[in-house]
Amino acid sequence: MPSSHNAESLRGCGGVAVQLLSDAFHLPALRTSVPEARRRVTTALRTWGVTEQLRDDAELVVSELFTNAVRHTDSERVSCELTLDGARLRVAVTDQGHSDSRPQAQPRSTDRECGRGLLLVGAVSEDWGVRPADTGRGRVVWADLAC
């Protein structure tokens, strides 16, 4: 069963109190989990009161990152974490894959159905990147979106 949590706290940011909101969930690494991931992200962001544009951008990002994790890794489950700190929204998708390759945008594939996802992620986010998962297996692909 997928789990979810919401945590709210106040933290200082340049002398101003900022509400920190986060949510995380885990879904089976199945193609059918991608729309569920989009729905969960949209629901959390609507609850947090973010703009429709930010919700749309976050939905695109999670859709692309979740799809990549399902299609290109041997994961049994994929995790997603959202963190909103007032200035930015971080979307982080963690897989359990064993691949040594890093996800890369494919600029020469703009006319193909596959290969454009990370170009889209880069277009709507301020920054994005990849790091090893804390478990030592798999990776975290993250994107920061301006609020």
Coordinates of N, CA, C and O in Angstrom, one line a residue:
M1 N 0.8 -1.2 0.0 CA 0.0 0.0 0.0 C 0.9 1.2 0.0 O 1.8 1.4 0.8
P2 N 0.7 2.2 -0.9 CA 1.5 3.4 -0.9 C 1.2 4.2 0.4 O 0.2 4.2 0.9
S3 N 2.3 4.8 0.8 CA 2.2 5.7 2.0 C 2.3 7.1 1.6 O 2.9 7.5 0.6
S4 N 1.8 8.0 2.5 CA 1.9 9.4 2.2 C 1.9 10.1 3.6 O 1.4 9.6 4.5
H5 N 2.6 11.2 3.6 CA 2.7 12.0 4.8 C 2.7 13.5 4.5 O 3.2 13.9 3.5
N6 N 2.2 14.3 5.4 CA 2.3 15.7 5.3 C 3.0 16.2 6.5 O 2.6 15.8 7.6
A7 N 3.9 17.1 6.3 CA 4.6 17.7 7.5 C 4.6 19.2 7.3 O 5.0 19.7 6.2
E8 N 4.2 19.9 8.3 CA 4.3 21.3 8.2 C 5.1 21.9 9.4 O 5.0 21.4 10.5
S9 N 6.0 22.8 9.1 CA 6.8 23.4 10.2 C 7.1 24.8 9.7 O 7.0 25.2 8.6
L10 N 7.6 25.6 10.7 CA 8.1 26.9 10.3 C 9.6 26.9 10.4 O 10.2 26.3 11.3
R11 N 10.2 27.6 9.5 CA 11.7 27.7 9.5 C 12.1 29.1 9.1 O 11.4 29.8 8.3
G12 N 13.2 29.6 9.6 CA 13.7 30.9 9.2 C 14.3 30.9 7.9 O 15.0 30.0 7.5
C13 N 14.0 32.0 7.1 CA 14.6 32.1 5.7 C 14.8 33.6 5.5 O 13.9 34.3 5.2
G14 N 16.1 34.0 5.8 CA 16.4 35.4 5.6 C 15.6 36.3 6.6 O 15.2 37.4 6.3
G15 N 15.4 35.8 7.8 CA 14.7 36.6 8.8 C 13.2 36.5 8.7 O 12.5 37.1 9.5
V16 N 12.7 35.8 7.7 CA 11.2 35.7 7.5 C 10.8 34.2 7.8 O 11.5 33.3 7.4
A17 N 9.7 34.1 8.5 CA 9.2 32.7 8.8 C 8.6 32.2 7.5 O 7.8 32.9 6.9
V18 N 9.0 31.0 7.1 CA 8.5 30.4 5.9 C 7.9 29.0 6.2 O 8.5 28.3 7.0
Q19 N 6.7 28.8 5.7 CA 6.1 27.5 6.0 C 6.7 26.4 5.1 O 6.8 26.6 3.9
L20 N 7.2 25.4 5.7 CA 7.8 24.3 4.9 C 6.7 23.2 4.8 O 6.3 22.7 5.8
L21 N 6.4 22.8 3.6 CA 5.4 21.8 3.4 C 6.1 20.6 2.6 O 6.9 20.9 1.7
S22 N 5.8 19.4 3.0 CA 6.3 18.3 2.2 C 5.3 17.1 2.2 O 4.4 17.0 3.1
D23 N 5.5 16.3 1.2 CA 4.6 15.1 1.0 C 5.5 14.1 0.3 O 6.3 14.5 -0.5
A24 N 5.3 12.9 0.6 CA 6.0 11.8 -0.1 C 5.1 10.6 -0.2 O 4.2 10.4 0.6
F25 N 5.3 9.9 -1.3 CA 4.5 8.7 -1.6 C 5.4 7.7 -2.4 O 6.3 8.0 -3.0
H26 N 4.9 6.4 -2.4 CA 5.6 5.3 -3.1 C 4.6 4.6 -3.9 O 3.5 4.3 -3.3
L27 N 4.9 4.2 -5.1 CA 4.0 3.5 -5.9 C 4.7 2.4 -6.6 O 5.9 2.5 -6.8
P28 N 4.0 1.3 -7.0 CA 4.7 0.3 -7.8 C 5.3 0.8 -9.1 O 4.7 1.8 -9.7
A29 N 6.4 0.3 -9.5 CA 7.0 0.7 -10.8 C 6.3 0.2 -12.0 O 6.8 -0.7 -12.7
L30 N 5.1 0.7 -12.2 CA 4.2 0.2 -13.3 C 3.8 1.5 -14.1 O 3.6 2.5 -13.5
R31 N 3.6 1.3 -15.4 CA 3.2 2.4 -16.2 C 1.8 3.0 -15.7 O 1.6 4.2 -15.8
T32 N 1.0 2.1 -15.1 CA -0.3 2.6 -14.6 C -0.1 3.5 -13.4 O -1.1 4.1 -12.9
S33 N 1.0 3.5 -12.7 CA 1.3 4.4 -11.6 C 1.5 5.8 -11.9 O 1.4 6.7 -11.1
V34 N 1.9 6.1 -13.2 CA 2.2 7.4 -13.6 C 1.0 8.4 -13.4 O 1.2 9.5 -12.8
P35 N -0.2 8.1 -13.9 CA -1.3 9.0 -13.7 C -1.6 9.1 -12.2 O -2.1 10.2 -11.8
E36 N -1.4 8.1 -11.4 CA -1.7 8.2 -10.0 C -0.7 9.1 -9.3 O -1.0 9.9 -8.5
A37 N 0.6 9.1 -9.8 CA 1.6 10.0 -9.3 C 1.2 11.5 -9.6 O 1.3 12.4 -8.8
R38 N 0.8 11.7 -10.8 CA 0.3 13.1 -11.2 C -0.9 13.5 -10.4 O -0.9 14.7 -9.9
R39 N -1.8 12.6 -10.1 CA -3.0 13.0 -9.3 C -2.6 13.4 -7.9 O -3.1 14.3 -7.4
R40 N -1.7 12.6 -7.3 CA -1.3 12.8 -6.0 C -0.5 14.2 -5.9 O -0.7 14.9 -4.9
V41 N 0.3 14.5 -6.8 CA 1.0 15.8 -6.8 C 0.0 16.9 -7.0 O 0.1 17.9 -6.2
T42 N -0.9 16.8 -7.9 CA -1.9 17.9 -8.1 C -2.7 18.1 -6.9 O -3.0 19.2 -6.5
T43 N -3.1 17.0 -6.2 CA -3.9 17.1 -5.0 C -3.2 17.8 -3.9 O -3.7 18.7 -3.3
A44 N -1.9 17.4 -3.7 CA -1.1 18.0 -2.6 C -0.9 19.5 -2.9 O -1.1 20.4 -2.0
L45 N -0.6 19.9 -4.1 CA -0.3 21.3 -4.5 C -1.6 22.1 -4.4 O -1.5 23.3 -4.0
R46 N -2.7 21.5 -4.8 CA -3.9 22.3 -4.7 C -4.3 22.5 -3.2 O -4.7 23.6 -2.8
T47 N -4.0 21.5 -2.4 CA -4.3 21.7 -0.9 C -3.4 22.8 -0.4 O -3.8 23.5 0.5
W48 N -2.1 22.9 -0.8 CA -1.2 23.9 -0.4 C -1.4 25.3 -1.0 O -0.8 26.2 -0.6
G49 N -2.4 25.4 -1.9 CA -2.7 26.7 -2.5 C -1.8 27.2 -3.5 O -1.7 28.4 -3.7
V50 N -1.0 26.4 -4.2 CA -0.1 26.9 -5.2 C -0.8 27.2 -6.5 O -2.0 26.8 -6.7
T51 N -0.2 28.1 -7.3 CA -0.9 28.5 -8.5 C -1.1 27.4 -9.5 O -0.5 26.3 -9.5
E52 N -2.1 27.6 -10.4 CA -2.4 26.6 -11.4 C -1.2 26.3 -12.3 O -0.9 25.2 -12.7
Q53 N -0.4 27.4 -12.6 CA 0.8 27.2 -13.5 C 1.8 26.3 -12.8 O 2.4 25.5 -13.4
L54 N 2.1 26.6 -11.5 CA 3.0 25.7 -10.8 C 2.5 24.3 -10.7 O 3.3 23.4 -10.9
R55 N 1.2 24.1 -10.5 CA 0.7 22.7 -10.5 C 0.9 22.1 -11.8 O 1.3 20.9 -11.9
D56 N 0.6 22.8 -12.9 CA 0.8 22.2 -14.2 C 2.2 21.8 -14.5 O 2.5 20.8 -15.0
D57 N 3.2 22.7 -14.1 CA 4.6 22.4 -14.3 C 5.0 21.2 -13.5 O 5.7 20.4 -14.0
A58 N 4.6 21.2 -12.3 CA 4.9 20.1 -11.4 C 4.4 18.8 -11.9 O 5.0 17.7 -11.8
E59 N 3.2 18.8 -12.4 CA 2.5 17.6 -13.0 C 3.3 17.1 -14.2 O 3.5 15.9 -14.3
L60 N 3.8 18.0 -15.0 CA 4.6 17.6 -16.1 C 5.9 17.0 -15.7 O 6.3 15.9 -16.2
V61 N 6.6 17.6 -14.7 CA 7.8 17.1 -14.2 C 7.7 15.7 -13.6 O 8.4 14.8 -13.9
V62 N 6.7 15.6 -12.7 CA 6.5 14.3 -12.1 C 6.2 13.2 -13.1 O 6.6 12.1 -13.0
S63 N 5.4 13.6 -14.1 CA 5.0 12.6 -15.1 C 6.3 12.1 -15.9 O 6.4 10.9 -16.1
E64 N 7.1 13.1 -16.3 CA 8.3 12.7 -17.0 C 9.3 11.9 -16.2 O 9.8 10.9 -16.6
L65 N 9.6 12.3 -14.9 CA 10.5 11.7 -14.1 C 10.0 10.3 -13.6 O 10.8 9.3 -13.6
F66 N 8.7 10.2 -13.3 CA 8.2 8.9 -12.9 C 8.2 7.9 -14.1 O 8.5 6.8 -14.0
T67 N 7.8 8.4 -15.3 CA 7.8 7.6 -16.5 C 9.2 7.0 -16.7 O 9.4 5.9 -17.0
N68 N 10.2 7.9 -16.6 CA 11.6 7.5 -16.8 C 12.0 6.4 -15.8 O 12.7 5.4 -16.2
A69 N 11.6 6.6 -14.6 CA 12.0 5.6 -13.6 C 11.3 4.2 -13.9 O 11.9 3.2 -13.7
V70 N 10.1 4.3 -14.3 CA 9.4 3.0 -14.6 C 9.9 2.4 -15.9 O 10.2 1.2 -15.9
R71 N 10.2 3.2 -16.9 CA 10.6 2.6 -18.2 C 12.1 2.2 -18.2 O 12.5 1.2 -18.9
H72 N 13.0 2.9 -17.5 CA 14.4 2.7 -17.7 C 15.1 2.1 -16.5 O 16.4 2.1 -16.5
T73 N 14.4 1.6 -15.5 CA 15.1 1.0 -14.4 C 14.4 -0.3 -14.1 O 13.3 -0.6 -14.6
D74 N 15.1 -1.1 -13.3 CA 14.5 -2.4 -12.9 C 13.9 -2.3 -11.5 O 13.9 -3.2 -10.7
S75 N 13.3 -1.1 -11.2 CA 12.7 -0.9 -9.8 C 11.4 -1.7 -9.6 O 10.7 -1.9 -10.6
E76 N 11.2 -2.0 -8.4 CA 9.9 -2.6 -8.0 C 8.9 -1.5 -7.5 O 7.7 -1.6 -7.7
R77 N 9.5 -0.4 -7.0 CA 8.7 0.8 -6.6 C 9.4 2.1 -6.9 O 10.7 2.1 -7.0
V78 N 8.7 3.1 -7.1 CA 9.2 4.4 -7.3 C 8.6 5.4 -6.3 O 7.5 5.3 -5.9
S79 N 9.5 6.2 -5.7 CA 9.1 7.2 -4.7 C 9.1 8.6 -5.2 O 9.9 8.9 -6.1
C80 N 8.2 9.4 -4.7 CA 8.2 10.8 -5.1 C 8.1 11.7 -3.8 O 7.3 11.3 -2.9
E81 N 8.9 12.7 -3.7 CA 8.8 13.6 -2.6 C 8.7 15.0 -3.1 O 9.4 15.5 -4.0
L82 N 7.8 15.8 -2.5 CA 7.5 17.2 -2.8 C 7.9 18.0 -1.6 O 7.5 17.7 -0.5
T83 N 8.6 19.1 -1.9 CA 9.0 20.0 -0.8 C 8.8 21.4 -1.3 O 9.3 21.8 -2.3
L84 N 7.9 22.2 -0.5 CA 7.6 23.5 -0.9 C 8.1 24.4 0.3 O 7.7 24.2 1.4
D85 N 9.0 25.3 0.0 CA 9.6 26.2 1.1 C 9.2 27.6 0.9 O 9.9 28.5 1.5
G86 N 8.3 27.9 0.1 CA 7.9 29.3 -0.1 C 8.5 29.9 -1.4 O 7.8 30.7 -2.1
A87 N 9.7 29.7 -1.6 CA 10.4 30.3 -2.8 C 10.5 29.3 -3.9 O 10.6 29.6 -5.1
R88 N 10.5 28.0 -3.6 CA 10.6 27.0 -4.6 C 9.9 25.7 -4.2 O 9.7 25.4 -3.1
L89 N 9.6 24.9 -5.3 CA 9.0 23.6 -5.1 C 10.1 22.6 -5.6 O 10.5 22.7 -6.8
R90 N 10.5 21.6 -4.8 CA 11.4 20.6 -5.3 C 10.5 19.3 -5.5 O 9.8 18.9 -4.6
V91 N 10.7 18.7 -6.7 CA 10.1 17.4 -7.0 C 11.2 16.5 -7.1 O 12.1 16.7 -7.9
A92 N 11.2 15.4 -6.3 CA 12.3 14.4 -6.3 C 11.7 13.0 -6.5 O 10.8 12.6 -5.8
V93 N 12.2 12.3 -7.5 CA 11.7 11.0 -7.8 C 12.9 10.0 -7.7 O 13.9 10.2 -8.2
T94 N 12.6 9.0 -6.8 CA 13.7 8.0 -6.5 C 13.3 6.7 -7.1 O 12.2 6.2 -6.8
D95 N 14.3 6.1 -7.8 CA 14.1 4.7 -8.3 C 15.0 3.8 -7.5 O 15.8 4.2 -6.7
Q96 N 14.9 2.5 -7.8 CA 15.7 1.4 -7.2 C 16.6 0.8 -8.2 O 17.1 -0.3 -8.0
G97 N 16.8 1.4 -9.3 CA 17.6 0.9 -10.5 C 19.0 0.6 -10.2 O 19.6 1.1 -9.3
H98 N 19.6 -0.3 -11.0 CA 21.0 -0.7 -10.9 C 21.8 -0.1 -12.0 O 23.0 -0.3 -12.0
S99 N 21.3 0.7 -12.8 CA 22.0 1.2 -14.0 C 23.0 2.2 -13.6 O 22.8 3.0 -12.7
D100 N 24.2 2.1 -14.2 CA 25.3 3.1 -14.0 C 25.1 4.4 -14.8 O 25.8 5.3 -14.6
S101 N 24.2 4.3 -15.8 CA 24.0 5.5 -16.6 C 23.2 6.5 -15.9 O 22.3 6.2 -15.1
R102 N 23.4 7.8 -16.3 CA 22.7 8.9 -15.7 C 21.7 9.4 -16.7 O 22.0 9.4 -17.9
P103 N 20.5 9.8 -16.3 CA 19.5 10.3 -17.2 C 20.1 11.6 -17.8 O 20.7 12.4 -17.1
Q104 N 19.9 11.7 -19.1 CA 20.4 12.9 -19.8 C 19.3 13.3 -20.8 O 18.7 12.5 -21.5
A105 N 19.2 14.7 -21.0 CA 18.3 15.2 -22.1 C 18.9 14.8 -23.4 O 20.1 14.7 -23.6
Q106 N 18.1 14.5 -24.4 CA 18.5 14.1 -25.7 C 18.1 15.2 -26.7 O 17.1 15.1 -27.3
P107 N 19.0 16.2 -26.9 CA 18.6 17.4 -27.7 C 18.3 17.0 -29.2 O 17.6 17.7 -29.8
R108 N 18.9 15.9 -29.7 CA 18.7 15.6 -31.1 C 17.4 14.8 -31.3 O 17.1 14.3 -32.4
S109 N 16.7 14.5 -30.2 CA 15.5 13.7 -30.3 C 14.2 14.5 -30.2 O 13.2 13.9 -29.9
T110 N 14.2 15.7 -30.6 CA 13.0 16.6 -30.4 C 11.9 16.1 -31.3 O 10.7 16.4 -31.1
D111 N 12.2 15.4 -32.4 CA 11.2 15.0 -33.4 C 10.7 13.6 -33.0 O 9.7 13.1 -33.7
R112 N 11.3 12.9 -32.1 CA 10.9 11.5 -31.7 C 10.0 11.6 -30.5 O 10.0 12.5 -29.7
E113 N 9.3 10.5 -30.4 CA 8.3 10.3 -29.2 C 9.1 10.2 -27.9 O 8.7 10.8 -26.9
C114 N 10.2 9.5 -27.9 CA 11.0 9.3 -26.7 C 12.2 10.2 -26.7 O 12.7 10.6 -27.7
G115 N 12.7 10.6 -25.5 CA 13.9 11.4 -25.4 C 13.7 12.8 -25.1 O 14.6 13.6 -24.9
R116 N 12.4 13.3 -25.1 CA 12.2 14.7 -24.9 C 11.8 15.1 -23.5 O 11.8 16.2 -23.1
G117 N 11.6 14.1 -22.6 CA 11.1 14.3 -21.3 C 12.0 15.2 -20.5 O 11.6 16.2 -19.8
L118 N 13.3 15.0 -20.5 CA 14.2 15.8 -19.7 C 14.4 17.2 -20.3 O 14.7 18.1 -19.5
L119 N 14.2 17.3 -21.6 CA 14.3 18.6 -22.2 C 13.1 19.5 -21.6 O 13.2 20.6 -21.3
L120 N 11.9 18.8 -21.5 CA 10.8 19.5 -21.0 C 11.0 19.8 -19.5 O 10.6 20.9 -19.0
V121 N 11.5 18.9 -18.7 CA 11.8 19.2 -17.3 C 12.7 20.4 -17.2 O 12.5 21.3 -16.4
G122 N 13.8 20.4 -18.0 CA 14.7 21.5 -18.0 C 14.1 22.8 -18.4 O 14.4 23.9 -17.9
A123 N 13.1 22.8 -19.3 CA 12.4 24.0 -19.8 C 11.5 24.6 -18.7 O 11.4 25.8 -18.6
V124 N 10.9 23.8 -17.8 CA 10.0 24.4 -16.8 C 10.6 24.5 -15.5 O 10.0 25.2 -14.6
S125 N 11.8 24.0 -15.3 CA 12.4 24.1 -13.9 C 13.6 25.1 -13.9 O 14.1 25.4 -15.0
E126 N 13.8 25.6 -12.7 CA 15.0 26.5 -12.6 C 16.3 25.7 -12.7 O 17.3 26.1 -13.2
D127 N 16.3 24.4 -12.2 CA 17.4 23.6 -12.2 C 16.9 22.1 -12.0 O 15.8 21.9 -11.4
W128 N 17.7 21.2 -12.4 CA 17.4 19.8 -12.1 C 18.7 19.0 -12.1 O 19.7 19.5 -12.6
G129 N 18.7 17.8 -11.5 CA 19.9 17.1 -11.4 C 19.6 15.6 -11.0 O 18.5 15.2 -10.8
V130 N 20.7 14.9 -10.8 CA 20.6 13.5 -10.4 C 21.7 13.3 -9.3 O 22.8 13.9 -9.3
R131 N 21.3 12.5 -8.3 CA 22.2 12.1 -7.3 C 21.9 10.6 -6.9 O 20.8 10.2 -7.1
P132 N 22.9 9.9 -6.3 CA 22.6 8.6 -5.8 C 21.5 8.6 -4.7 O 21.5 9.5 -3.9
A133 N 20.7 7.6 -4.7 CA 19.7 7.4 -3.6 C 20.4 7.2 -2.3 O 21.5 6.6 -2.3
D134 N 19.8 7.6 -1.2 CA 20.4 7.4 0.1 C 20.6 5.9 0.5 O 21.4 5.6 1.3
T135 N 19.8 5.1 -0.1 CA 19.9 3.6 0.2 C 21.1 3.0 -0.5 O 21.4 1.8 -0.2
G136 N 21.8 3.7 -1.4 CA 22.9 3.1 -2.1 C 22.5 2.4 -3.3 O 23.4 1.9 -4.1
R137 N 21.3 2.2 -3.6 CA 20.8 1.5 -4.8 C 19.8 2.5 -5.5 O 18.9 3.0 -4.8
G138 N 20.0 2.7 -6.7 CA 19.1 3.6 -7.4 C 19.6 5.1 -7.4 O 20.7 5.4 -7.0
R139 N 18.7 6.0 -7.8 CA 19.1 7.4 -7.9 C 17.8 8.2 -7.7 O 16.7 7.8 -7.8
V140 N 18.1 9.5 -7.4 CA 17.1 10.5 -7.2 C 17.3 11.5 -8.3 O 18.4 12.0 -8.5
V141 N 16.2 11.7 -9.1 CA 16.2 12.8 -10.1 C 15.3 13.8 -9.5 O 14.2 13.6 -9.2
W142 N 15.8 15.1 -9.4 CA 15.1 16.2 -8.8 C 15.0 17.3 -9.8 O 15.8 17.5 -10.7
A143 N 14.0 18.2 -9.5 CA 13.8 19.4 -10.3 C 13.3 20.5 -9.3 O 12.4 20.2 -8.5
D144 N 13.8 21.7 -9.4 CA 13.3 22.8 -8.6 C 12.5 23.7 -9.5 O 13.0 24.2 -10.6
L145 N 11.3 24.1 -9.1 CA 10.4 25.0 -9.8 C 10.2 26.2 -8.9 O 10.0 26.2 -7.7
A146 N 10.3 27.4 -9.6 CA 10.1 28.7 -8.9 C 8.6 28.8 -8.5 O 7.7 28.5 -9.3
C147 N 8.4 29.3 -7.4 CA 7.0 29.6 -6.9 C 6.5 31.0 -7.4 O 7.3 31.9 -7.4

